[in-house]
Each structure stands twice: as C-alpha cells, then as structure tokens.
C-alpha positions as a Python dict, from the first residue, in 0.01 Angstrom:
ca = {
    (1, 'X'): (0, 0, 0),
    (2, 'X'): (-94, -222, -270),
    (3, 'X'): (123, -251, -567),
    (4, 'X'): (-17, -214, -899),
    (5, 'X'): (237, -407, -1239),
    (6, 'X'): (116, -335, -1487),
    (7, 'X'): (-9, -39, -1702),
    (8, 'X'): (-345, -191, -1740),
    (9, 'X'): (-392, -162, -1346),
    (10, 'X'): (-293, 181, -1339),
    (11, 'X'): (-516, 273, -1619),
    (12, 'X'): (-793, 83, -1433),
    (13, 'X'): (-742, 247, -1121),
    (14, 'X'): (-663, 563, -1217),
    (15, 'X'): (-1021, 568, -1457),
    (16, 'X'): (-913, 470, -1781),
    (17, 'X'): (-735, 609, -2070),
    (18, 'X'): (-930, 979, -2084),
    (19, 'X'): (-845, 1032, -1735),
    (20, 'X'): (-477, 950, -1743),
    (21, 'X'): (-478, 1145, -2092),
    (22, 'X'): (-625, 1448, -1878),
    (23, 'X'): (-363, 1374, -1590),
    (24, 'X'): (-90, 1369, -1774),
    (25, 'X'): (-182, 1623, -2044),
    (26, 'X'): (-163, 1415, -2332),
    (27, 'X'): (-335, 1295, -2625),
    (28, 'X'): (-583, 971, -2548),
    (29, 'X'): (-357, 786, -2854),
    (30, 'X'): (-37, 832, -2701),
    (31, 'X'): (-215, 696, -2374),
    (32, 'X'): (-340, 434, -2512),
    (33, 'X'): (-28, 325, -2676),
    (34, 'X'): (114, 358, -2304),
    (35, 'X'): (-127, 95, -2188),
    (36, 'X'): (-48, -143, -2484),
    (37, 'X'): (345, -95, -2453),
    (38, 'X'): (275, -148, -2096),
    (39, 'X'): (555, 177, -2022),
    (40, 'X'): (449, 506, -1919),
    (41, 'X'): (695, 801, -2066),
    (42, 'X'): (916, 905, -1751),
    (43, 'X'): (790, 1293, -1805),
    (44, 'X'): (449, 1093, -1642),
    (45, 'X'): (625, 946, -1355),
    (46, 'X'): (570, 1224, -1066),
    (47, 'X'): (224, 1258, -1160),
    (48, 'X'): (90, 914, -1198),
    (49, 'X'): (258, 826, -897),
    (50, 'X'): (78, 1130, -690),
    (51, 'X'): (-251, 1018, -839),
    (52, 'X'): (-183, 650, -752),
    (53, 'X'): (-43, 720, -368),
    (54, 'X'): (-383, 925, -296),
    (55, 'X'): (-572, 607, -370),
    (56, 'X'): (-314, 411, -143),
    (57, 'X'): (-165, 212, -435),
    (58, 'X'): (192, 254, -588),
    (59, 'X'): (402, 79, -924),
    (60, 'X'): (728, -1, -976),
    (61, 'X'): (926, 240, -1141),
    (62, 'X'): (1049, -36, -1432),
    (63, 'X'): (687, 87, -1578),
    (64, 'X'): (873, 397, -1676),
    (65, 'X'): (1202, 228, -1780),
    (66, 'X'): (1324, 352, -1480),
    (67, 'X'): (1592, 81, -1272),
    (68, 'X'): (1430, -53, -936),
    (69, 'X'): (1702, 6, -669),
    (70, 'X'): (1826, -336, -464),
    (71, 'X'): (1879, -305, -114),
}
C-alpha cells in the first residue's frame, strides 16, 4: 500500500480540492486551507482514509494531529 505524506498527495489523489470538499462535506476554502496547513481536521480522518484505502494508498495519521503509535 503506498503511503501518501503529505496533504498535497492526498488532495492529488483523491481529485483535488472540490472533491475532498464534496467528501468531506465542507466548504472548498476550508479545504484548501487543509492543503496549505498540510493537516486535515480529525472529524475528516475516517473518511479520507476510506477514500484513500479504495485506491490502495494510506497517510499517516500525524496529517490529522493525530500521534503515530511505536511498536
């Protein structure tokens, strides 16, 4: 599964700012912020994550200010 860092390689993956607007239900500005911050809101988490796994990719969850668990 290939492991995508960074918001901008979500967006691109996902098809851009409108369609992770649309995914998540938000407005394209606070989506756009998203990509610039380079953090997704955790509310987005379960859903971008779904969206990504279809497409065989995944992110770490530090994009959502989340901590990474260390085995």
């Amino acid at each position: 599964m290939r492991v995508l860092k960074t918001t901008p390689k979500i967006f691109e993956e996902l098809g851009g700012i409108s369609a992770v607007a649309e995914l998540t239900d938000s407005a394209y500005t606070a989506a756009h912020n998203w990509k610039a911050w380079n953090k997704f809101p955790p509310r987005t988490y379960v859903l971008i994550l779904a969206a990504l796994k279809r497409r065989g990719a995944t992110a770490p969850p530090s994009l959502w200010g989340m901590m990474e668990a260390t085995e």
